[in-house]
């Protein structure tokens, strides 16, 4: 009703200037009054319109007038009142025709041409004829029309509706500027939409950030900013937005919280991913399932936080009696060089079943025994593995033992060589008296014999 009232008032304004038409358009119409017959009918029509608010009755009288021979002044007045009556009766197409006839008659003063274009544009808006509405808005502007803030908003919306987004953006920006310092939300949203349609990501992001300052808890704005970074291929900035939402308490559902965990993991920050996941599982906001525990253990292990991974793996292993998890537990203990618990966990893995490679587990058990100096047990485990790894360990242990034996025999044999060299020196001094020889010469033979007995009893000669 407000638009109808506005249009009616505009049309009536055309009527009010009819009396001045003779002066404004003196070159085309010298007459400035009604004849007695037409004047009487005109007054009847005016009364129906302005007093009785009966637009249809007024139009009927005016149609009789238009059928009569009228002077130029009468023609202009009748056309203007016809337009006003048509608006009152809801006949916007008829009002358009009347105003266009007024323009075509040449009876509209130059000072009123722009306003008439504007009135026609508003009538076309009522008729939902956007193309014609835009055409007459353009004519209005060309004729010197000065758009208000609301006129600019109409131009922005109209141009967007006919897919002329760049022209729409021009007017929308002017509205945004006019509305400073506190533009309404609909203007923000409209501009953001236009920037999106025109691929102006930087401008859109900047406007979203302005809107976020005004509405820091509005989820839709945060999502839009994150989505913008995603579309631009900037996953790190998108994550920063998501992380801010998380820290601000905006993210609440399990899927949303897991998105943060997965973001950390994707960006190669496994420790932060693990800490977030563990915190939210302990808070009950992420369900503590086997799969979640497995993921948490993986994250801690990738971050080389084996001590933190162990209780998680233990819980997951108990949840399913999982051989795979007990194996992982054993490997974690091995990383910490806790060899007793390594064998214990790996033995549970073998007993629980479901492991992919029993041979590798036996190799790790063998290694744990080797590290505890249980060489016989280690050999048993490496043989049980029956794998290249097990055989490699057995060969290594054999080589290690041979090397140790060789060193032992070398240490046993070394005194024989040293004493034998000493005896040779003593023999070379045979011409000297016993008192003049080194003191060791008196016992060199006995010492050499004793060293030889030790060597013979060691069995080193057989090893050679």
Short mmCIF file of N, CA, C and O in Angstrom, two decimals, residues 83-185:
data_model
loop_
_atom_site.label_atom_id
_atom_site.label_comp_id
_atom_site.label_asym_id
_atom_site.label_seq_id
_atom_site.Cartn_x
_atom_site.Cartn_y
_atom_site.Cartn_z
N UNK A 83 -4.02 9.36 -15.30
CA UNK A 83 -2.94 8.57 -14.69
C UNK A 83 -3.19 8.40 -13.19
O UNK A 83 -3.06 7.31 -12.63
N UNK A 84 -3.57 9.49 -12.52
CA UNK A 84 -3.81 9.41 -11.08
C UNK A 84 -4.99 8.49 -10.78
O UNK A 84 -4.95 7.69 -9.82
N UNK A 85 -6.03 8.57 -11.57
CA UNK A 85 -7.21 7.72 -11.36
C UNK A 85 -6.88 6.25 -11.60
O UNK A 85 -7.36 5.36 -10.89
N UNK A 86 -6.06 6.00 -12.62
CA UNK A 86 -5.68 4.61 -12.91
C UNK A 86 -4.89 4.02 -11.75
O UNK A 86 -5.06 2.85 -11.37
N UNK A 87 -4.01 4.82 -11.14
CA UNK A 87 -3.26 4.34 -9.98
C UNK A 87 -4.22 4.03 -8.84
O UNK A 87 -4.12 3.00 -8.17
N UNK A 88 -5.17 4.92 -8.60
CA UNK A 88 -6.13 4.72 -7.51
C UNK A 88 -6.92 3.44 -7.70
O UNK A 88 -7.22 2.73 -6.74
N UNK A 89 -7.23 3.09 -8.93
CA UNK A 89 -8.03 1.90 -9.20
C UNK A 89 -7.17 0.65 -9.41
O UNK A 89 -7.69 -0.43 -9.68
N UNK A 90 -5.85 0.80 -9.31
CA UNK A 90 -4.95 -0.34 -9.46
C UNK A 90 -4.63 -0.68 -10.88
O UNK A 90 -4.01 -1.73 -11.15
N UNK A 91 -4.99 0.16 -11.81
CA UNK A 91 -4.70 -0.09 -13.24
C UNK A 91 -3.37 0.57 -13.58
O UNK A 91 -3.32 1.65 -14.18
N UNK A 92 -2.27 -0.10 -13.20
CA UNK A 92 -0.96 0.51 -13.41
C UNK A 92 -0.58 0.60 -14.88
O UNK A 92 0.08 1.55 -15.31
N UNK A 93 -1.04 -0.39 -15.66
CA UNK A 93 -0.76 -0.33 -17.09
C UNK A 93 -1.46 0.87 -17.71
O UNK A 93 -0.90 1.58 -18.56
N UNK A 94 -2.70 1.12 -17.28
CA UNK A 94 -3.42 2.29 -17.77
C UNK A 94 -2.73 3.57 -17.34
O UNK A 94 -2.67 4.55 -18.11
N UNK A 95 -2.21 3.61 -16.12
CA UNK A 95 -1.49 4.79 -15.65
C UNK A 95 -0.24 5.03 -16.49
O UNK A 95 0.09 6.18 -16.84
N UNK A 96 0.46 3.94 -16.85
CA UNK A 96 1.65 4.08 -17.70
C UNK A 96 1.26 4.67 -19.05
O UNK A 96 1.92 5.60 -19.56
N UNK A 97 0.18 4.16 -19.63
CA UNK A 97 -0.24 4.65 -20.94
C UNK A 97 -0.58 6.14 -20.87
O UNK A 97 -0.23 6.92 -21.75
N UNK A 98 -1.26 6.53 -19.80
CA UNK A 98 -1.65 7.93 -19.66
C UNK A 98 -0.43 8.83 -19.55
O UNK A 98 -0.35 9.89 -20.19
N UNK A 99 0.55 8.43 -18.73
CA UNK A 99 1.75 9.25 -18.57
C UNK A 99 2.58 9.28 -19.85
O UNK A 99 3.16 10.31 -20.20
N UNK A 100 2.63 8.15 -20.55
CA UNK A 100 3.36 8.13 -21.82
C UNK A 100 2.66 9.02 -22.86
O UNK A 100 3.32 9.73 -23.63
N UNK A 101 1.32 9.00 -22.85
CA UNK A 101 0.58 9.88 -23.77
C UNK A 101 0.88 11.34 -23.43
O UNK A 101 0.99 12.19 -24.32
N UNK A 102 1.00 11.62 -22.12
CA UNK A 102 1.31 12.99 -21.70
C UNK A 102 2.67 13.42 -22.26
O UNK A 102 2.85 14.53 -22.76
N UNK A 103 3.64 12.50 -22.14
CA UNK A 103 4.98 12.80 -22.67
C UNK A 103 4.92 12.98 -24.19
O UNK A 103 5.52 13.91 -24.75
N UNK A 104 4.19 12.07 -24.85
CA UNK A 104 4.15 12.12 -26.31
C UNK A 104 3.42 13.35 -26.83
O UNK A 104 3.68 13.82 -27.95
N UNK A 105 2.50 13.89 -26.00
CA UNK A 105 1.75 15.07 -26.44
C UNK A 105 2.59 16.33 -26.47
O UNK A 105 2.21 17.33 -27.06
N UNK A 106 3.75 16.25 -25.80
CA UNK A 106 4.61 17.43 -25.74
C UNK A 106 4.13 18.47 -24.76
O UNK A 106 4.61 19.60 -24.77
N UNK A 107 3.17 18.10 -23.91
CA UNK A 107 2.58 19.06 -22.99
C UNK A 107 3.21 19.03 -21.60
O UNK A 107 2.79 19.77 -20.72
N UNK A 108 4.19 18.12 -21.40
CA UNK A 108 4.85 18.06 -20.10
C UNK A 108 5.94 19.12 -20.04
O UNK A 108 6.82 19.15 -20.90
N UNK A 109 5.92 19.99 -19.04
CA UNK A 109 6.99 20.99 -18.92
C UNK A 109 8.35 20.31 -18.77
O UNK A 109 8.46 19.22 -18.19
N UNK A 110 9.38 20.93 -19.28
CA UNK A 110 10.73 20.36 -19.19
C UNK A 110 11.12 20.08 -17.75
O UNK A 110 11.79 19.09 -17.45
N UNK A 111 10.65 20.92 -16.84
CA UNK A 111 11.01 20.75 -15.43
C UNK A 111 10.36 19.52 -14.82
O UNK A 111 10.77 19.05 -13.75
N UNK A 112 9.32 18.98 -15.48
CA UNK A 112 8.60 17.83 -14.94
C UNK A 112 8.89 16.54 -15.70
O UNK A 112 8.38 15.47 -15.35
N UNK A 113 9.70 16.61 -16.74
CA UNK A 113 9.97 15.42 -17.57
C UNK A 113 10.65 14.33 -16.74
O UNK A 113 10.26 13.16 -16.79
N UNK A 114 11.67 14.71 -16.00
CA UNK A 114 12.39 13.71 -15.21
C UNK A 114 11.46 13.01 -14.22
O UNK A 114 11.48 11.78 -14.08
N UNK A 115 10.62 13.79 -13.53
CA UNK A 115 9.72 13.20 -12.56
C UNK A 115 8.73 12.25 -13.23
O UNK A 115 8.37 11.21 -12.67
N UNK A 116 8.28 12.62 -14.43
CA UNK A 116 7.36 11.74 -15.15
C UNK A 116 8.02 10.41 -15.49
O UNK A 116 7.43 9.34 -15.36
N UNK A 117 9.28 10.47 -15.93
CA UNK A 117 10.02 9.23 -16.19
C UNK A 117 10.10 8.38 -14.91
O UNK A 117 9.93 7.16 -14.94
N UNK A 118 10.37 9.05 -13.83
CA UNK A 118 10.50 8.35 -12.55
C UNK A 118 9.17 7.67 -12.18
O UNK A 118 9.13 6.51 -11.73
N UNK A 119 8.04 8.41 -12.36
CA UNK A 119 6.73 7.85 -12.05
C UNK A 119 6.43 6.62 -12.91
O UNK A 119 5.90 5.62 -12.43
N UNK A 120 6.78 6.71 -14.18
CA UNK A 120 6.55 5.57 -15.08
C UNK A 120 7.39 4.37 -14.62
O UNK A 120 6.93 3.22 -14.62
N UNK A 121 8.63 4.63 -14.23
CA UNK A 121 9.50 3.55 -13.75
C UNK A 121 8.87 2.86 -12.54
O UNK A 121 8.88 1.62 -12.44
N UNK A 122 8.31 3.64 -11.60
CA UNK A 122 7.70 3.05 -10.43
C UNK A 122 6.48 2.22 -10.78
O UNK A 122 6.21 1.17 -10.17
N UNK A 123 5.73 2.69 -11.77
CA UNK A 123 4.57 1.91 -12.22
C UNK A 123 5.00 0.59 -12.84
O UNK A 123 4.37 -0.45 -12.62
N UNK A 124 6.08 0.61 -13.60
CA UNK A 124 6.58 -0.64 -14.18
C UNK A 124 7.08 -1.60 -13.09
O UNK A 124 6.98 -2.83 -13.24
N UNK A 125 7.60 -1.03 -12.03
CA UNK A 125 7.98 -1.89 -10.91
C UNK A 125 6.76 -2.61 -10.34
O UNK A 125 6.82 -3.79 -10.00
N UNK A 126 5.65 -1.87 -10.23
CA UNK A 126 4.42 -2.49 -9.76
C UNK A 126 3.95 -3.59 -10.71
O UNK A 126 3.36 -4.58 -10.29
N UNK A 127 4.21 -3.40 -11.99
CA UNK A 127 3.83 -4.38 -13.01
C UNK A 127 4.86 -5.50 -13.12
O UNK A 127 4.69 -6.42 -13.94
N UNK A 128 5.96 -5.41 -12.32
CA UNK A 128 7.05 -6.39 -12.33
C UNK A 128 7.70 -6.51 -13.69
O UNK A 128 8.20 -7.57 -14.07
N UNK A 129 7.71 -5.40 -14.41
CA UNK A 129 8.41 -5.34 -15.69
C UNK A 129 9.76 -4.64 -15.42
O UNK A 129 9.90 -3.42 -15.54
N UNK A 130 10.74 -5.45 -15.04
CA UNK A 130 12.01 -4.88 -14.58
C UNK A 130 12.76 -4.17 -15.70
O UNK A 130 13.42 -3.15 -15.48
N UNK A 131 12.70 -4.74 -16.89
CA UNK A 131 13.43 -4.13 -18.01
C UNK A 131 12.92 -2.72 -18.30
O UNK A 131 13.71 -1.77 -18.47
N UNK A 132 11.59 -2.58 -18.36
CA UNK A 132 11.02 -1.26 -18.62
C UNK A 132 11.26 -0.32 -17.42
O UNK A 132 11.50 0.88 -17.60
N UNK A 133 11.19 -0.88 -16.24
CA UNK A 133 11.45 -0.05 -15.06
C UNK A 133 12.87 0.51 -15.11
O UNK A 133 13.10 1.70 -14.85
N UNK A 134 13.83 -0.33 -15.48
CA UNK A 134 15.22 0.12 -15.58
C UNK A 134 15.38 1.16 -16.69
O UNK A 134 16.11 2.15 -16.54
N UNK A 135 14.69 0.92 -17.81
CA UNK A 135 14.82 1.85 -18.93
C UNK A 135 14.36 3.26 -18.51
O UNK A 135 15.03 4.26 -18.81
N UNK A 136 13.23 3.31 -17.81
CA UNK A 136 12.72 4.63 -17.42
C UNK A 136 13.50 5.22 -16.25
O UNK A 136 13.57 6.46 -16.12
N UNK A 137 14.10 4.37 -15.40
CA UNK A 137 15.00 4.90 -14.38
C UNK A 137 16.21 5.55 -15.04
O UNK A 137 16.69 6.61 -14.61
N UNK A 138 16.72 4.89 -16.10
CA UNK A 138 17.86 5.46 -16.83
C UNK A 138 17.47 6.79 -17.49
O UNK A 138 18.26 7.75 -17.51
N UNK A 139 16.24 6.85 -18.04
CA UNK A 139 15.78 8.10 -18.65
C UNK A 139 15.68 9.20 -17.59
O UNK A 139 16.02 10.35 -17.84
N UNK A 140 15.19 8.80 -16.44
CA UNK A 140 15.08 9.76 -15.32
C UNK A 140 16.45 10.32 -14.96
O UNK A 140 16.61 11.54 -14.80
N UNK A 141 17.44 9.43 -14.85
CA UNK A 141 18.79 9.87 -14.51
C UNK A 141 19.36 10.77 -15.60
O UNK A 141 19.99 11.80 -15.33
N UNK A 142 19.13 10.37 -16.86
CA UNK A 142 19.64 11.17 -17.98
C UNK A 142 19.00 12.54 -18.04
O UNK A 142 19.60 13.52 -18.51
N UNK A 143 17.73 12.61 -17.56
CA UNK A 143 17.01 13.89 -17.57
C UNK A 143 17.35 14.75 -16.36
O UNK A 143 16.73 15.79 -16.14
N UNK A 144 18.33 14.30 -15.57
CA UNK A 144 18.76 15.11 -14.43
C UNK A 144 18.22 14.66 -13.10
O UNK A 144 18.34 15.37 -12.10
N UNK A 145 17.62 13.46 -13.04
CA UNK A 145 17.11 12.95 -11.78
C UNK A 145 18.23 12.76 -10.77
O UNK A 145 19.31 12.28 -11.11
N UNK A 146 17.98 13.14 -9.53
CA UNK A 146 18.97 13.03 -8.46
C UNK A 146 18.53 11.91 -7.51
O UNK A 146 17.62 12.10 -6.71
N UNK A 147 19.15 10.75 -7.61
CA UNK A 147 18.69 9.61 -6.82
C UNK A 147 18.98 9.76 -5.33
O UNK A 147 20.06 10.20 -4.95
N UNK A 148 18.00 9.41 -4.53
CA UNK A 148 18.21 9.34 -3.09
C UNK A 148 18.87 8.01 -2.75
O UNK A 148 19.08 7.15 -3.62
N UNK A 149 19.15 7.82 -1.48
CA UNK A 149 19.73 6.53 -1.05
C UNK A 149 18.81 5.39 -1.44
O UNK A 149 19.23 4.35 -1.94
N UNK A 150 17.48 5.54 -1.22
CA UNK A 150 16.54 4.48 -1.55
C UNK A 150 16.44 4.25 -3.05
O UNK A 150 16.25 3.11 -3.50
N UNK A 151 16.53 5.33 -3.84
CA UNK A 151 16.53 5.17 -5.30
C UNK A 151 17.74 4.34 -5.75
O UNK A 151 17.64 3.48 -6.63
N UNK A 152 18.88 4.62 -5.14
CA UNK A 152 20.11 3.87 -5.48
C UNK A 152 19.96 2.39 -5.12
O UNK A 152 20.41 1.51 -5.84
N UNK A 153 19.32 2.15 -3.99
CA UNK A 153 19.09 0.76 -3.60
C UNK A 153 18.18 0.05 -4.60
O UNK A 153 18.43 -1.11 -4.98
N UNK A 154 17.14 0.77 -5.06
CA UNK A 154 16.25 0.20 -6.08
C UNK A 154 17.03 -0.12 -7.35
O UNK A 154 16.86 -1.19 -7.97
N UNK A 155 17.89 0.80 -7.76
CA UNK A 155 18.70 0.58 -8.96
C UNK A 155 19.63 -0.61 -8.79
O UNK A 155 19.84 -1.40 -9.72
N UNK A 156 20.22 -0.77 -7.60
CA UNK A 156 21.10 -1.90 -7.34
C UNK A 156 20.35 -3.22 -7.46
O UNK A 156 20.79 -4.16 -8.11
N UNK A 157 19.15 -3.27 -6.83
CA UNK A 157 18.37 -4.51 -6.84
C UNK A 157 17.88 -4.82 -8.25
O UNK A 157 17.95 -5.97 -8.71
N UNK A 158 17.38 -3.81 -8.95
CA UNK A 158 16.87 -4.01 -10.32
C UNK A 158 17.95 -4.54 -11.24
O UNK A 158 17.73 -5.50 -12.00
N UNK A 159 19.12 -3.95 -11.20
CA UNK A 159 20.20 -4.39 -12.08
C UNK A 159 20.64 -5.81 -11.75
O UNK A 159 20.95 -6.59 -12.66
N UNK A 160 20.61 -6.15 -10.47
CA UNK A 160 20.97 -7.52 -10.11
C UNK A 160 19.93 -8.50 -10.65
O UNK A 160 20.26 -9.59 -11.12
N UNK A 161 18.67 -8.11 -10.60
CA UNK A 161 17.60 -9.00 -11.04
C UNK A 161 17.65 -9.26 -12.54
O UNK A 161 17.14 -10.29 -13.00
N UNK A 162 18.24 -8.36 -13.31
CA UNK A 162 18.36 -8.59 -14.76
C UNK A 162 19.79 -9.02 -15.11
O UNK A 162 20.22 -8.90 -16.25
N UNK A 163 20.53 -9.52 -14.08
CA UNK A 163 21.88 -10.06 -14.28
C UNK A 163 22.91 -9.04 -14.73
O UNK A 163 23.91 -9.39 -15.36
N UNK A 164 22.66 -7.79 -14.42
CA UNK A 164 23.66 -6.76 -14.71
C UNK A 164 24.38 -6.45 -13.39
O UNK A 164 24.20 -5.40 -12.78
N UNK A 165 25.24 -7.42 -12.98
CA UNK A 165 25.81 -7.35 -11.64
C UNK A 165 26.82 -6.21 -11.47
O UNK A 165 26.94 -5.66 -10.37
N UNK A 166 27.52 -5.86 -12.51
CA UNK A 166 28.51 -4.79 -12.36
C UNK A 166 27.83 -3.43 -12.13
O UNK A 166 28.27 -2.63 -11.31
N UNK A 167 26.75 -3.19 -12.86
CA UNK A 167 26.01 -1.95 -12.63
C UNK A 167 25.34 -1.98 -11.26
O UNK A 167 25.28 -0.97 -10.56
N UNK A 168 24.85 -3.16 -10.90
CA UNK A 168 24.26 -3.32 -9.58
C UNK A 168 25.29 -3.00 -8.50
O UNK A 168 24.97 -2.32 -7.51
N UNK A 169 26.52 -3.48 -8.70
CA UNK A 169 27.57 -3.24 -7.71
C UNK A 169 27.86 -1.75 -7.55
O UNK A 169 28.09 -1.27 -6.43
N UNK A 170 27.84 -1.02 -8.67
CA UNK A 170 28.10 0.42 -8.60
C UNK A 170 27.12 1.10 -7.66
O UNK A 170 27.50 1.89 -6.78
N UNK A 171 25.82 0.79 -7.83
CA UNK A 171 24.81 1.43 -6.99
C UNK A 171 24.85 0.91 -5.56
O UNK A 171 24.66 1.67 -4.60
N UNK A 172 25.12 -0.39 -5.40
CA UNK A 172 25.17 -0.97 -4.05
C UNK A 172 26.30 -0.34 -3.24
O UNK A 172 26.16 -0.10 -2.04
N UNK A 173 27.43 -0.10 -3.90
CA UNK A 173 28.55 0.55 -3.19
C UNK A 173 28.18 1.96 -2.74
O UNK A 173 28.57 2.39 -1.63
N UNK A 174 27.43 2.66 -3.58
CA UNK A 174 27.01 4.01 -3.18
C UNK A 174 26.05 3.96 -1.99
O UNK A 174 26.11 4.81 -1.10
N UNK A 175 25.19 2.95 -1.98
CA UNK A 175 24.28 2.78 -0.84
C UNK A 175 25.09 2.47 0.42
O UNK A 175 24.83 3.03 1.50
N UNK A 176 26.06 1.58 0.27
CA UNK A 176 26.90 1.19 1.41
C UNK A 176 27.62 2.41 2.00
O UNK A 176 27.69 2.59 3.21
N UNK A 177 28.10 3.26 1.11
CA UNK A 177 28.80 4.47 1.56
C UNK A 177 27.82 5.43 2.23
O UNK A 177 28.14 6.05 3.26
N UNK A 178 26.63 5.55 1.65
CA UNK A 178 25.64 6.47 2.21
C UNK A 178 25.17 6.01 3.60
O UNK A 178 24.77 6.84 4.42
N UNK A 179 25.22 4.71 3.84
CA UNK A 179 24.73 4.16 5.10
C UNK A 179 25.77 4.16 6.22
O UNK A 179 25.47 3.70 7.33
N UNK A 180 26.97 4.61 5.90
CA UNK A 180 28.01 4.64 6.95
C UNK A 180 27.57 5.56 8.10
O UNK A 180 26.85 6.53 7.87
N UNK A 181 27.96 5.27 9.33
CA UNK A 181 28.96 4.26 9.72
C UNK A 181 28.37 2.91 10.08
O UNK A 181 29.10 2.04 10.53
N UNK A 182 27.07 2.71 9.87
CA UNK A 182 26.45 1.47 10.30
C UNK A 182 25.47 0.96 9.26
O UNK A 182 24.25 0.98 9.47
N UNK A 183 25.99 0.45 8.12
CA UNK A 183 25.09 -0.05 7.07
C UNK A 183 24.25 -1.21 7.58
O UNK A 183 24.72 -2.02 8.39
N UNK A 184 23.00 -1.30 7.12
CA UNK A 184 22.16 -2.44 7.55
C UNK A 184 22.70 -3.76 7.00
O UNK A 184 23.41 -3.80 6.00
N UNK A 185 22.28 -4.82 7.64
CA UNK A 185 22.80 -6.15 7.28
C UNK A 185 22.45 -6.51 5.83
O UNK A 185 23.26 -7.15 5.13
#
